[in-house]
């Protein structure tokens, strides 16, 4: 069974750093892209970026380039999303998802349960 | 960047109704379109990919159509468990969402 299990909720202060995780199981972790999606409170979904754990090829949405870092450790089937200096506006639910990409198809078929990040002084 | 515009952003419907949600792309995107359902407090769930292919396990009352710049998600007979928010997605962009509520 394919599963993506994310790390638990975080409460941080502005300016602090943070790294959240997404552990894949039940499939070949190095053969699928992993994406990160932000959902601010009461708002829609925003595509942040993707990583291919097989070779760490990473792509970012222009909106998130330079704001976050996506990485992966294929030895432990885990992808990460990190911030070096959090802002209050980073308060959101963050989802990881497995991306299927091929000719004429591109979608997220399995999703993690989400990690709630709260940034408040 | 491609923009995806969903309409309506909100709709009120009754159990048994036929519901159609539209997703318009700012430029042609072939069939690279997926639809997701999200219920409050839950992760999104894939319903349809490649514009019209039903994901395994998704009820057949859901269907998708379209190509190029205009796509639709149709629920043929709305069920109580279908009240949720629906999003379209193409590559690195999501639509703004359509909330389906009970009339």
mmCIF file with all atom_site columns, C-alpha atoms in Angstrom:
data_model
loop_
_atom_site.group_PDB
_atom_site.id
_atom_site.type_symbol
_atom_site.label_atom_id
_atom_site.label_alt_id
_atom_site.label_comp_id
_atom_site.label_asym_id
_atom_site.label_entity_id
_atom_site.label_seq_id
_atom_site.pdbx_PDB_ins_code
_atom_site.Cartn_x
_atom_site.Cartn_y
_atom_site.Cartn_z
_atom_site.occupancy
_atom_site.B_iso_or_equiv
_atom_site.pdbx_formal_charge
_atom_site.auth_seq_id
_atom_site.auth_comp_id
_atom_site.auth_asym_id
_atom_site.auth_atom_id
_atom_site.pdbx_PDB_model_num
ATOM 1   C CA . UNK A 1 1   ? 0.000   0.000  0.000   1.00 0.00 ? 1   UNK A CA 1
ATOM 2   C CA . UNK A 1 2   ? 1.375   3.385  -1.017  1.00 0.00 ? 2   UNK A CA 1
ATOM 3   C CA . UNK A 1 3   ? 1.665   5.748  1.938   1.00 0.00 ? 3   UNK A CA 1
ATOM 4   C CA . UNK A 1 4   ? 3.096   9.190  2.499   1.00 0.00 ? 4   UNK A CA 1
ATOM 5   C CA . UNK A 1 5   ? 3.444   10.009 6.185   1.00 0.00 ? 5   UNK A CA 1
ATOM 6   C CA . UNK A 1 6   ? 4.282   13.556 7.168   1.00 0.00 ? 6   UNK A CA 1
ATOM 7   C CA . UNK A 1 7   ? 5.859   14.888 10.328  1.00 0.00 ? 7   UNK A CA 1
ATOM 8   C CA . UNK A 1 8   ? 3.725   16.442 13.036  1.00 0.00 ? 8   UNK A CA 1
ATOM 9   C CA . UNK A 1 9   ? 2.387   19.933 13.562  1.00 0.00 ? 9   UNK A CA 1
ATOM 10  C CA . UNK A 1 10  ? 4.869   22.690 14.345  1.00 0.00 ? 10  UNK A CA 1
ATOM 11  C CA . UNK A 1 11  ? 4.565   25.984 16.220  1.00 0.00 ? 11  UNK A CA 1
ATOM 12  C CA . UNK A 1 12  ? 7.410   28.368 15.555  1.00 0.00 ? 12  UNK A CA 1
ATOM 13  C CA . UNK A 1 13  ? 8.342   32.018 16.040  1.00 0.00 ? 13  UNK A CA 1
ATOM 14  C CA . UNK A 1 14  ? 9.122   34.415 13.197  1.00 0.00 ? 14  UNK A CA 1
ATOM 15  C CA . UNK A 1 15  ? 12.746  34.150 12.144  1.00 0.00 ? 15  UNK A CA 1
ATOM 16  C CA . UNK A 1 16  ? 13.139  30.535 13.235  1.00 0.00 ? 16  UNK A CA 1
ATOM 17  C CA . UNK A 1 17  ? 14.116  27.741 10.886  1.00 0.00 ? 17  UNK A CA 1
ATOM 18  C CA . UNK A 1 18  ? 12.099  24.620 10.202  1.00 0.00 ? 18  UNK A CA 1
ATOM 19  C CA . UNK A 1 19  ? 12.335  21.375 8.254   1.00 0.00 ? 19  UNK A CA 1
ATOM 20  C CA . UNK A 1 20  ? 9.294   19.152 7.799   1.00 0.00 ? 20  UNK A CA 1
ATOM 21  C CA . UNK A 1 21  ? 9.331   15.667 6.351   1.00 0.00 ? 21  UNK A CA 1
ATOM 22  C CA . UNK A 1 22  ? 7.373   13.262 4.189   1.00 0.00 ? 22  UNK A CA 1
ATOM 23  C CA . UNK A 1 23  ? 8.227   9.551  4.299   1.00 0.00 ? 23  UNK A CA 1
ATOM 24  C CA . UNK A 1 24  ? 7.134   7.335  1.436   1.00 0.00 ? 24  UNK A CA 1
ATOM 25  C CA . UNK A 1 25  ? 6.479   3.620  1.607   1.00 0.00 ? 25  UNK A CA 1
ATOM 26  C CA . UNK A 1 26  ? 4.860   0.879  -0.439  1.00 0.00 ? 26  UNK A CA 1
ATOM 27  C CA . UNK A 1 27  ? 6.450   1.895  -3.742  1.00 0.00 ? 27  UNK A CA 1
ATOM 28  C CA . UNK A 1 28  ? 9.808   2.673  -5.322  1.00 0.00 ? 28  UNK A CA 1
ATOM 29  C CA . UNK A 1 29  ? 10.550  6.069  -3.741  1.00 0.00 ? 29  UNK A CA 1
ATOM 30  C CA . UNK A 1 30  ? 13.234  6.912  -6.280  1.00 0.00 ? 30  UNK A CA 1
ATOM 31  C CA . UNK A 1 31  ? 10.947  6.389  -9.278  1.00 0.00 ? 31  UNK A CA 1
ATOM 32  C CA . UNK A 1 32  ? 8.338   9.094  -8.649  1.00 0.00 ? 32  UNK A CA 1
ATOM 33  C CA . UNK A 1 33  ? 8.493   12.840 -8.119  1.00 0.00 ? 33  UNK A CA 1
ATOM 34  C CA . UNK A 1 34  ? 7.311   14.173 -4.767  1.00 0.00 ? 34  UNK A CA 1
ATOM 35  C CA . UNK A 1 35  ? 5.538   17.521 -4.707  1.00 0.00 ? 35  UNK A CA 1
ATOM 36  C CA . UNK A 1 36  ? 4.764   20.001 -1.958  1.00 0.00 ? 36  UNK A CA 1
ATOM 37  C CA . UNK A 1 37  ? 1.490   21.931 -1.835  1.00 0.00 ? 37  UNK A CA 1
ATOM 38  C CA . UNK A 1 38  ? 0.591   24.820 0.463   1.00 0.00 ? 38  UNK A CA 1
ATOM 39  C CA . UNK A 1 39  ? -2.881  25.611 1.764   1.00 0.00 ? 39  UNK A CA 1
ATOM 40  C CA . UNK A 1 40  ? -3.202  28.774 3.775   1.00 0.00 ? 40  UNK A CA 1
ATOM 41  C CA . UNK A 1 41  ? -6.091  28.965 6.272   1.00 0.00 ? 41  UNK A CA 1
ATOM 42  C CA . UNK A 1 42  ? -9.408  29.029 4.430   1.00 0.00 ? 42  UNK A CA 1
ATOM 43  C CA . UNK A 1 43  ? -7.698  29.257 1.031   1.00 0.00 ? 43  UNK A CA 1
ATOM 44  C CA . UNK A 1 44  ? -7.006  27.096 -1.993  1.00 0.00 ? 44  UNK A CA 1
ATOM 45  C CA . UNK A 1 45  ? -4.149  24.839 -3.006  1.00 0.00 ? 45  UNK A CA 1
ATOM 46  C CA . UNK A 1 46  ? -0.812  26.233 -4.181  1.00 0.00 ? 46  UNK A CA 1
ATOM 47  C CA . UNK A 1 47  ? 1.818   24.175 -6.017  1.00 0.00 ? 47  UNK A CA 1
ATOM 48  C CA . UNK A 1 48  ? 5.185   24.882 -4.398  1.00 0.00 ? 48  UNK A CA 1
ATOM 49  C CA . UNK A 1 49  ? 7.654   22.589 -6.089  1.00 0.00 ? 49  UNK A CA 1
ATOM 50  C CA . UNK A 1 50  ? 8.718   19.042 -6.815  1.00 0.00 ? 50  UNK A CA 1
ATOM 51  C CA . UNK A 1 51  ? 11.732  16.803 -6.369  1.00 0.00 ? 51  UNK A CA 1
ATOM 52  C CA . UNK A 1 52  ? 12.775  13.582 -8.054  1.00 0.00 ? 52  UNK A CA 1
ATOM 53  C CA . UNK A 1 53  ? 14.416  11.559 -5.284  1.00 0.00 ? 53  UNK A CA 1
ATOM 54  C CA . UNK A 1 54  ? 16.274  9.375  -7.777  1.00 0.00 ? 54  UNK A CA 1
ATOM 55  C CA . UNK A 1 55  ? 18.634  12.202 -8.739  1.00 0.00 ? 55  UNK A CA 1
ATOM 56  C CA . UNK A 1 56  ? 17.410  15.131 -6.559  1.00 0.00 ? 56  UNK A CA 1
ATOM 57  C CA . UNK A 1 57  ? 16.293  17.125 -9.617  1.00 0.00 ? 57  UNK A CA 1
ATOM 58  C CA . UNK A 1 58  ? 14.199  19.926 -8.097  1.00 0.00 ? 58  UNK A CA 1
ATOM 59  C CA . UNK A 1 59  ? 11.782  22.441 -9.628  1.00 0.00 ? 59  UNK A CA 1
ATOM 60  C CA . UNK A 1 60  ? 10.150  25.364 -7.853  1.00 0.00 ? 60  UNK A CA 1
ATOM 61  C CA . UNK A 1 61  ? 7.140   27.517 -8.565  1.00 0.00 ? 61  UNK A CA 1
ATOM 62  C CA . UNK A 1 62  ? 8.330   31.092 -9.194  1.00 0.00 ? 62  UNK A CA 1
ATOM 63  C CA . UNK A 1 63  ? 6.223   32.113 -6.189  1.00 0.00 ? 63  UNK A CA 1
ATOM 64  C CA . UNK A 1 64  ? 8.264   29.902 -3.861  1.00 0.00 ? 64  UNK A CA 1
ATOM 65  C CA . UNK A 1 65  ? 11.719  29.996 -5.460  1.00 0.00 ? 65  UNK A CA 1
ATOM 66  C CA . UNK A 1 66  ? 14.166  31.305 -2.882  1.00 0.00 ? 66  UNK A CA 1
ATOM 67  C CA . UNK A 1 67  ? 11.586  31.116 -0.079  1.00 0.00 ? 67  UNK A CA 1
ATOM 68  C CA . UNK A 1 68  ? 11.838  27.410 0.695   1.00 0.00 ? 68  UNK A CA 1
ATOM 69  C CA . UNK A 1 69  ? 14.178  24.505 -0.003  1.00 0.00 ? 69  UNK A CA 1
ATOM 70  C CA . UNK A 1 70  ? 13.007  21.075 -1.117  1.00 0.00 ? 70  UNK A CA 1
ATOM 71  C CA . UNK A 1 71  ? 15.302  18.119 -0.615  1.00 0.00 ? 71  UNK A CA 1
ATOM 72  C CA . UNK A 1 72  ? 15.205  14.343 -0.308  1.00 0.00 ? 72  UNK A CA 1
ATOM 73  C CA . UNK A 1 73  ? 17.162  11.509 1.283   1.00 0.00 ? 73  UNK A CA 1
ATOM 74  C CA . UNK A 1 74  ? 16.532  8.457  -0.849  1.00 0.00 ? 74  UNK A CA 1
ATOM 75  C CA . UNK A 1 75  ? 18.293  6.177  1.621   1.00 0.00 ? 75  UNK A CA 1
ATOM 76  C CA . UNK A 1 76  ? 15.386  6.670  4.029   1.00 0.00 ? 76  UNK A CA 1
ATOM 77  C CA . UNK A 1 77  ? 12.656  7.386  1.429   1.00 0.00 ? 77  UNK A CA 1
ATOM 78  C CA . UNK A 1 78  ? 12.007  10.827 2.840   1.00 0.00 ? 78  UNK A CA 1
ATOM 79  C CA . UNK A 1 79  ? 11.427  14.222 1.256   1.00 0.00 ? 79  UNK A CA 1
ATOM 80  C CA . UNK A 1 80  ? 11.789  17.516 3.086   1.00 0.00 ? 80  UNK A CA 1
ATOM 81  C CA . UNK A 1 81  ? 10.539  21.073 2.953   1.00 0.00 ? 81  UNK A CA 1
ATOM 82  C CA . UNK A 1 82  ? 12.532  23.647 4.852   1.00 0.00 ? 82  UNK A CA 1
ATOM 83  C CA . UNK A 1 83  ? 12.606  27.316 5.722   1.00 0.00 ? 83  UNK A CA 1
ATOM 84  C CA . UNK A 1 84  ? 15.630  29.250 6.960   1.00 0.00 ? 84  UNK A CA 1
ATOM 85  C CA . UNK A 1 85  ? 13.657  32.153 8.422   1.00 0.00 ? 85  UNK A CA 1
ATOM 86  C CA . UNK A 1 86  ? 9.930   31.721 8.940   1.00 0.00 ? 86  UNK A CA 1
ATOM 87  C CA . UNK A 1 87  ? 7.385   34.511 8.578   1.00 0.00 ? 87  UNK A CA 1
ATOM 88  C CA . UNK A 1 88  ? 3.885   34.747 9.960   1.00 0.00 ? 88  UNK A CA 1
ATOM 89  C CA . UNK A 1 89  ? 2.649   34.426 6.377   1.00 0.00 ? 89  UNK A CA 1
ATOM 90  C CA . UNK A 1 90  ? 4.126   30.894 6.249   1.00 0.00 ? 90  UNK A CA 1
ATOM 91  C CA . UNK A 1 91  ? 1.330   29.746 8.556   1.00 0.00 ? 91  UNK A CA 1
ATOM 92  C CA . UNK A 1 92  ? -0.447  27.063 6.559   1.00 0.00 ? 92  UNK A CA 1
ATOM 93  C CA . UNK A 1 93  ? -1.078  23.391 6.041   1.00 0.00 ? 93  UNK A CA 1
ATOM 94  C CA . UNK A 1 94  ? 1.589   21.783 3.892   1.00 0.00 ? 94  UNK A CA 1
ATOM 95  C CA . UNK A 1 95  ? 0.936   18.601 1.949   1.00 0.00 ? 95  UNK A CA 1
ATOM 96  C CA . UNK A 1 96  ? 3.347   16.309 0.175   1.00 0.00 ? 96  UNK A CA 1
ATOM 97  C CA . UNK A 1 97  ? 2.066   14.207 -2.700  1.00 0.00 ? 97  UNK A CA 1
ATOM 98  C CA . UNK A 1 98  ? 3.369   11.648 -5.149  1.00 0.00 ? 98  UNK A CA 1
ATOM 99  C CA . UNK A 1 99  ? 3.467   12.949 -8.719  1.00 0.00 ? 99  UNK A CA 1
ATOM 100 C CA . UNK A 1 100 ? 2.768   10.820 -11.750 1.00 0.00 ? 100 UNK A CA 1
ATOM 101 C CA . UNK A 1 101 ? 4.180   12.398 -14.902 1.00 0.00 ? 101 UNK A CA 1
ATOM 102 C CA . UNK A 1 102 ? 4.194   10.875 -18.372 1.00 0.00 ? 102 UNK A CA 1
ATOM 103 C CA . UNK A 1 103 ? 2.951   11.607 -21.875 1.00 0.00 ? 103 UNK A CA 1
ATOM 104 C CA . UNK A 1 104 ? -0.217  13.710 -21.533 1.00 0.00 ? 104 UNK A CA 1
ATOM 105 C CA . UNK A 1 105 ? -0.500  13.023 -17.807 1.00 0.00 ? 105 UNK A CA 1
ATOM 106 C CA . UNK A 1 106 ? 0.674   14.931 -14.759 1.00 0.00 ? 106 UNK A CA 1
ATOM 107 C CA . UNK A 1 107 ? -1.103  14.585 -11.437 1.00 0.00 ? 107 UNK A CA 1
ATOM 108 C CA . UNK A 1 108 ? -0.724  13.812 -7.732  1.00 0.00 ? 108 UNK A CA 1
ATOM 109 C CA . UNK A 1 109 ? -2.173  10.400 -6.942  1.00 0.00 ? 109 UNK A CA 1
ATOM 110 C CA . UNK A 1 110 ? -1.253  9.870  -3.273  1.00 0.00 ? 110 UNK A CA 1
ATOM 111 C CA . UNK A 1 111 ? -1.138  12.572 -0.617  1.00 0.00 ? 111 UNK A CA 1
ATOM 112 C CA . UNK A 1 112 ? 0.291   12.849 2.853   1.00 0.00 ? 112 UNK A CA 1
ATOM 113 C CA . UNK A 1 113 ? -1.965  13.758 5.751   1.00 0.00 ? 113 UNK A CA 1
ATOM 114 C CA . UNK A 1 114 ? -0.590  17.296 5.925   1.00 0.00 ? 114 UNK A CA 1
ATOM 115 C CA . UNK A 1 115 ? 1.650   19.167 8.348   1.00 0.00 ? 115 UNK A CA 1
ATOM 116 C CA . UNK A 1 116 ? 0.231   22.273 10.004  1.00 0.00 ? 116 UNK A CA 1
ATOM 117 C CA . UNK A 1 117 ? 2.834   24.977 10.472  1.00 0.00 ? 117 UNK A CA 1
ATOM 118 C CA . UNK A 1 118 ? 1.931   27.885 12.731  1.00 0.00 ? 118 UNK A CA 1
ATOM 119 C CA . UNK A 1 119 ? 4.252   30.873 12.925  1.00 0.00 ? 119 UNK A CA 1
ATOM 120 C CA . UNK A 1 120 ? 3.421   33.316 15.674  1.00 0.00 ? 120 UNK A CA 1
ATOM 121 C CA . UNK A 1 121 ? 5.281   35.545 18.088  1.00 0.00 ? 121 UNK A CA 1
ATOM 122 C CA . UNK B 2 1   ? 2.478   31.184 -16.364 1.00 0.00 ? 1   UNK B CA 1
ATOM 123 C CA . UNK B 2 2   ? -0.763  29.396 -17.144 1.00 0.00 ? 2   UNK B CA 1
ATOM 124 C CA . UNK B 2 3   ? -3.777  30.521 -15.105 1.00 0.00 ? 3   UNK B CA 1
ATOM 125 C CA . UNK B 2 4   ? -6.683  28.205 -14.319 1.00 0.00 ? 4   UNK B CA 1
ATOM 126 C CA . UNK B 2 5   ? -10.048 29.808 -13.645 1.00 0.00 ? 5   UNK B CA 1
ATOM 127 C CA . UNK B 2 6   ? -12.759 27.707 -12.079 1.00 0.00 ? 6   UNK B CA 1
ATOM 128 C CA . UNK B 2 7   ? -16.436 28.567 -12.208 1.00 0.00 ? 7   UNK B CA 1
ATOM 129 C CA . UNK B 2 8   ? -18.507 28.860 -10.253 1.00 0.00 ? 8   UNK B CA 1
ATOM 130 C CA . UNK B 2 9   ? -16.459 29.436 -7.110  1.00 0.00 ? 9   UNK B CA 1
ATOM 131 C CA . UNK B 2 10  ? -19.443 28.375 -5.046  1.00 0.00 ? 10  UNK B CA 1
ATOM 132 C CA . UNK B 2 11  ? -22.544 26.389 -5.826  1.00 0.00 ? 11  UNK B CA 1
ATOM 133 C CA . UNK B 2 12  ? -25.500 25.245 -3.816  1.00 0.00 ? 12  UNK B CA 1
ATOM 134 C CA . UNK B 2 13  ? -27.169 22.015 -4.933  1.00 0.00 ? 13  UNK B CA 1
ATOM 135 C CA . UNK B 2 14  ? -29.445 19.259 -3.728  1.00 0.00 ? 14  UNK B CA 1
ATOM 136 C CA . UNK B 2 15  ? -28.886 15.529 -3.438  1.00 0.00 ? 15  UNK B CA 1
ATOM 137 C CA . UNK B 2 16  ? -29.603 13.979 -6.824  1.00 0.00 ? 16  UNK B CA 1
ATOM 138 C CA . UNK B 2 17  ? -28.757 17.102 -8.818  1.00 0.00 ? 17  UNK B CA 1
ATOM 139 C CA . UNK B 2 18  ? -26.459 17.040 -11.830 1.00 0.00 ? 18  UNK B CA 1
ATOM 140 C CA . UNK B 2 19  ? -23.541 19.371 -11.159 1.00 0.00 ? 19  UNK B CA 1
ATOM 141 C CA . UNK B 2 20  ? -21.011 20.773 -13.621 1.00 0.00 ? 20  UNK B CA 1
ATOM 142 C CA . UNK B 2 21  ? -17.851 22.659 -12.726 1.00 0.00 ? 21  UNK B CA 1
ATOM 143 C CA . UNK B 2 22  ? -15.764 24.407 -15.370 1.00 0.00 ? 22  UNK B CA 1
ATOM 144 C CA . UNK B 2 23  ? -12.009 25.010 -15.461 1.00 0.00 ? 23  UNK B CA 1
ATOM 145 C CA . UNK B 2 24  ? -10.657 27.394 -18.091 1.00 0.00 ? 24  UNK B CA 1
ATOM 146 C CA . UNK B 2 25  ? -6.967  27.641 -18.899 1.00 0.00 ? 25  UNK B CA 1
ATOM 147 C CA . UNK B 2 26  ? -5.340  30.883 -20.047 1.00 0.00 ? 26  UNK B CA 1
ATOM 148 C CA . UNK B 2 27  ? -3.673  28.950 -22.859 1.00 0.00 ? 27  UNK B CA 1
ATOM 149 C CA . UNK B 2 28  ? -4.016  25.520 -24.425 1.00 0.00 ? 28  UNK B CA 1
ATOM 150 C CA . UNK B 2 29  ? -2.866  22.698 -22.163 1.00 0.00 ? 29  UNK B CA 1
ATOM 151 C CA . UNK B 2 30  ? -3.790  19.656 -24.214 1.00 0.00 ? 30  UNK B CA 1
ATOM 152 C CA . UNK B 2 31  ? -5.228  17.084 -21.776 1.00 0.00 ? 31  UNK B CA 1
ATOM 153 C CA . UNK B 2 32  ? -2.881  17.776 -18.855 1.00 0.00 ? 32  UNK B CA 1
ATOM 154 C CA . UNK B 2 33  ? -5.719  18.340 -16.422 1.00 0.00 ? 33  UNK B CA 1
ATOM 155 C CA . UNK B 2 34  ? -6.580  16.665 -13.130 1.00 0.00 ? 34  UNK B CA 1
ATOM 156 C CA . UNK B 2 35  ? -9.476  17.133 -10.728 1.00 0.00 ? 35  UNK B CA 1
ATOM 157 C CA . UNK B 2 36  ? -9.355  16.734 -6.945  1.00 0.00 ? 36  UNK B CA 1
ATOM 158 C CA . UNK B 2 37  ? -11.927 16.644 -4.177  1.00 0.00 ? 37  UNK B CA 1
ATOM 159 C CA . UNK B 2 38  ? -11.111 18.043 -0.749  1.00 0.00 ? 38  UNK B CA 1
ATOM 160 C CA . UNK B 2 39  ? -13.247 17.704 2.353   1.00 0.00 ? 39  UNK B CA 1
ATOM 161 C CA . UNK B 2 40  ? -12.705 19.905 5.426   1.00 0.00 ? 40  UNK B CA 1
ATOM 162 C CA . UNK B 2 41  ? -9.636  18.899 7.417   1.00 0.00 ? 41  UNK B CA 1
ATOM 163 C CA . UNK B 2 42  ? -8.592  16.277 4.866   1.00 0.00 ? 42  UNK B CA 1
ATOM 164 C CA . UNK B 2 43  ? -5.974  16.008 2.156   1.00 0.00 ? 43  UNK B CA 1
ATOM 165 C CA . UNK B 2 44  ? -7.128  16.373 -1.443  1.00 0.00 ? 44  UNK B CA 1
ATOM 166 C CA . UNK B 2 45  ? -8.174  13.204 -3.264  1.00 0.00 ? 45  UNK B CA 1
ATOM 167 C CA . UNK B 2 46  ? -7.532  12.575 -6.947  1.00 0.00 ? 46  UNK B CA 1
ATOM 168 C CA . UNK B 2 47  ? -10.740 12.060 -8.937  1.00 0.00 ? 47  UNK B CA 1
ATOM 169 C CA . UNK B 2 48  ? -9.785  12.394 -12.599 1.00 0.00 ? 48  UNK B CA 1
ATOM 170 C CA . UNK B 2 49  ? -6.552  12.737 -14.563 1.00 0.00 ? 49  UNK B CA 1
ATOM 171 C CA . UNK B 2 50  ? -5.718  13.345 -18.205 1.00 0.00 ? 50  UNK B CA 1
ATOM 172 C CA . UNK B 2 51  ? -8.944  15.375 -18.340 1.00 0.00 ? 51  UNK B CA 1
ATOM 173 C CA . UNK B 2 52  ? -11.264 12.368 -18.512 1.00 0.00 ? 52  UNK B CA 1
ATOM 174 C CA . UNK B 2 53  ? -9.695  9.269  -16.942 1.00 0.00 ? 53  UNK B CA 1
ATOM 175 C CA . UNK B 2 54  ? -11.383 8.195  -13.731 1.00 0.00 ? 54  UNK B CA 1
ATOM 176 C CA . UNK B 2 55  ? -8.965  7.325  -10.922 1.00 0.00 ? 55  UNK B CA 1
ATOM 177 C CA . UNK B 2 56  ? -9.346  3.784  -9.620  1.00 0.00 ? 56  UNK B CA 1
ATOM 178 C CA . UNK B 2 57  ? -11.969 3.528  -6.910  1.00 0.00 ? 57  UNK B CA 1
ATOM 179 C CA . UNK B 2 58  ? -13.731 6.789  -7.755  1.00 0.00 ? 58  UNK B CA 1
ATOM 180 C CA . UNK B 2 59  ? -17.500 6.397  -8.319  1.00 0.00 ? 59  UNK B CA 1
ATOM 181 C CA . UNK B 2 60  ? -18.661 6.476  -11.925 1.00 0.00 ? 60  UNK B CA 1
ATOM 182 C CA . UNK B 2 61  ? -21.004 9.408  -11.232 1.00 0.00 ? 61  UNK B CA 1
ATOM 183 C CA . UNK B 2 62  ? -17.883 11.562 -11.590 1.00 0.00 ? 62  UNK B CA 1
ATOM 184 C CA . UNK B 2 63  ? -16.744 12.319 -15.116 1.00 0.00 ? 63  UNK B CA 1
ATOM 185 C CA . UNK B 2 64  ? -14.412 14.755 -16.806 1.00 0.00 ? 64  UNK B CA 1
ATOM 186 C CA . UNK B 2 65  ? -14.246 16.149 -20.300 1.00 0.00 ? 65  UNK B CA 1
ATOM 187 C CA . UNK B 2 66  ? -12.578 18.812 -22.389 1.00 0.00 ? 66  UNK B CA 1
ATOM 188 C CA . UNK B 2 67  ? -9.278  19.646 -24.007 1.00 0.00 ? 67  UNK B CA 1
ATOM 189 C CA . UNK B 2 68  ? -7.280  22.715 -24.919 1.00 0.00 ? 68  UNK B CA 1
ATOM 190 C CA . UNK B 2 69  ? -8.555  25.524 -22.736 1.00 0.00 ? 69  UNK B CA 1
ATOM 191 C CA . UNK B 2 70  ? -11.942 24.400 -21.397 1.00 0.00 ? 70  UNK B CA 1
ATOM 192 C CA . UNK B 2 71  ? -12.587 21.456 -19.124 1.00 0.00 ? 71  UNK B CA 1
ATOM 193 C CA . UNK B 2 72  ? -15.536 20.258 -17.076 1.00 0.00 ? 72  UNK B CA 1
ATOM 194 C CA . UNK B 2 73  ? -16.074 18.032 -14.076 1.00 0.00 ? 73  UNK B CA 1
ATOM 195 C CA . UNK B 2 74  ? -19.572 16.577 -13.897 1.00 0.00 ? 74  UNK B CA 1
ATOM 196 C CA . UNK B 2 75  ? -21.254 14.787 -11.013 1.00 0.00 ? 75  UNK B CA 1
ATOM 197 C CA . UNK B 2 76  ? -24.236 13.043 -12.548 1.00 0.00 ? 76  UNK B CA 1
ATOM 198 C CA . UNK B 2 77  ? -26.255 12.618 -9.355  1.00 0.00 ? 77  UNK B CA 1
ATOM 199 C CA . UNK B 2 78  ? -24.930 14.465 -6.313  1.00 0.00 ? 78  UNK B CA 1
ATOM 200 C CA . UNK B 2 79  ? -24.623 12.321 -3.196  1.00 0.00 ? 79  UNK B CA 1
ATOM 201 C CA . UNK B 2 80  ? -24.339 13.530 0.422   1.00 0.00 ? 80  UNK B CA 1
ATOM 202 C CA . UNK B 2 81  ? -20.658 12.574 0.539   1.00 0.00 ? 81  UNK B CA 1
ATOM 203 C CA . UNK B 2 82  ? -19.919 14.751 -2.510  1.00 0.00 ? 82  UNK B CA 1
ATOM 204 C CA . UNK B 2 83  ? -20.334 18.025 -0.674  1.00 0.00 ? 83  UNK B CA 1
ATOM 205 C CA . UNK B 2 84  ? -16.762 19.301 -0.728  1.00 0.00 ? 84  UNK B CA 1
ATOM 206 C CA . UNK B 2 85  ? -14.412 21.659 -2.534  1.00 0.00 ? 85  UNK B CA 1
ATOM 207 C CA . UNK B 2 86  ? -13.164 20.696 -5.986  1.00 0.00 ? 86  UNK B CA 1
ATOM 208 C CA . UNK B 2 87  ? -9.929  21.834 -7.623  1.00 0.00 ? 87  UNK B CA 1
ATOM 209 C CA . UNK B 2 88  ? -8.535  21.491 -11.106 1.00 0.00 ? 88  UNK B CA 1
ATOM 210 C CA . UNK B 2 89  ? -4.783  21.271 -11.655 1.00 0.00 ? 89  UNK B CA 1
ATOM 211 C CA . UNK B 2 90  ? -2.502  21.534 -14.630 1.00 0.00 ? 90  UNK B CA 1
ATOM 212 C CA . UNK B 2 91  ? 1.203   20.950 -14.119 1.00 0.00 ? 91  UNK B CA 1
ATOM 213 C CA . UNK B 2 92  ? 2.317   23.634 -11.638 1.00 0.00 ? 92  UNK B CA 1
ATOM 214 C CA . UNK B 2 93  ? -1.017  25.414 -11.213 1.00 0.00 ? 93  UNK B CA 1
ATOM 215 C CA . UNK B 2 94  ? -4.224  24.779 -9.294  1.00 0.00 ? 94  UNK B CA 1
ATOM 216 C CA . UNK B 2 95  ? -7.542  26.432 -9.973  1.00 0.00 ? 95  UNK B CA 1
ATOM 217 C CA . UNK B 2 96  ? -9.101  28.540 -7.254  1.00 0.00 ? 96  UNK B CA 1
ATOM 218 C CA . UNK B 2 97  ? -11.577 25.871 -6.191  1.00 0.00 ? 97  UNK B CA 1
ATOM 219 C CA . UNK B 2 98  ? -15.334 25.329 -6.299  1.00 0.00 ? 98  UNK B CA 1
ATOM 220 C CA . UNK B 2 99  ? -17.159 24.753 -3.049  1.00 0.00 ? 99  UNK B CA 1
ATOM 221 C CA . UNK B 2 100 ? -20.243 22.568 -3.401  1.00 0.00 ? 100 UNK B CA 1
ATOM 222 C CA . UNK B 2 101 ? -22.698 23.029 -0.559  1.00 0.00 ? 101 UNK B CA 1
ATOM 223 C CA . UNK B 2 102 ? -26.082 21.585 0.307   1.00 0.00 ? 102 UNK B CA 1
ATOM 224 C CA . UNK B 2 103 ? -29.082 23.643 -0.802  1.00 0.00 ? 103 UNK B CA 1
#
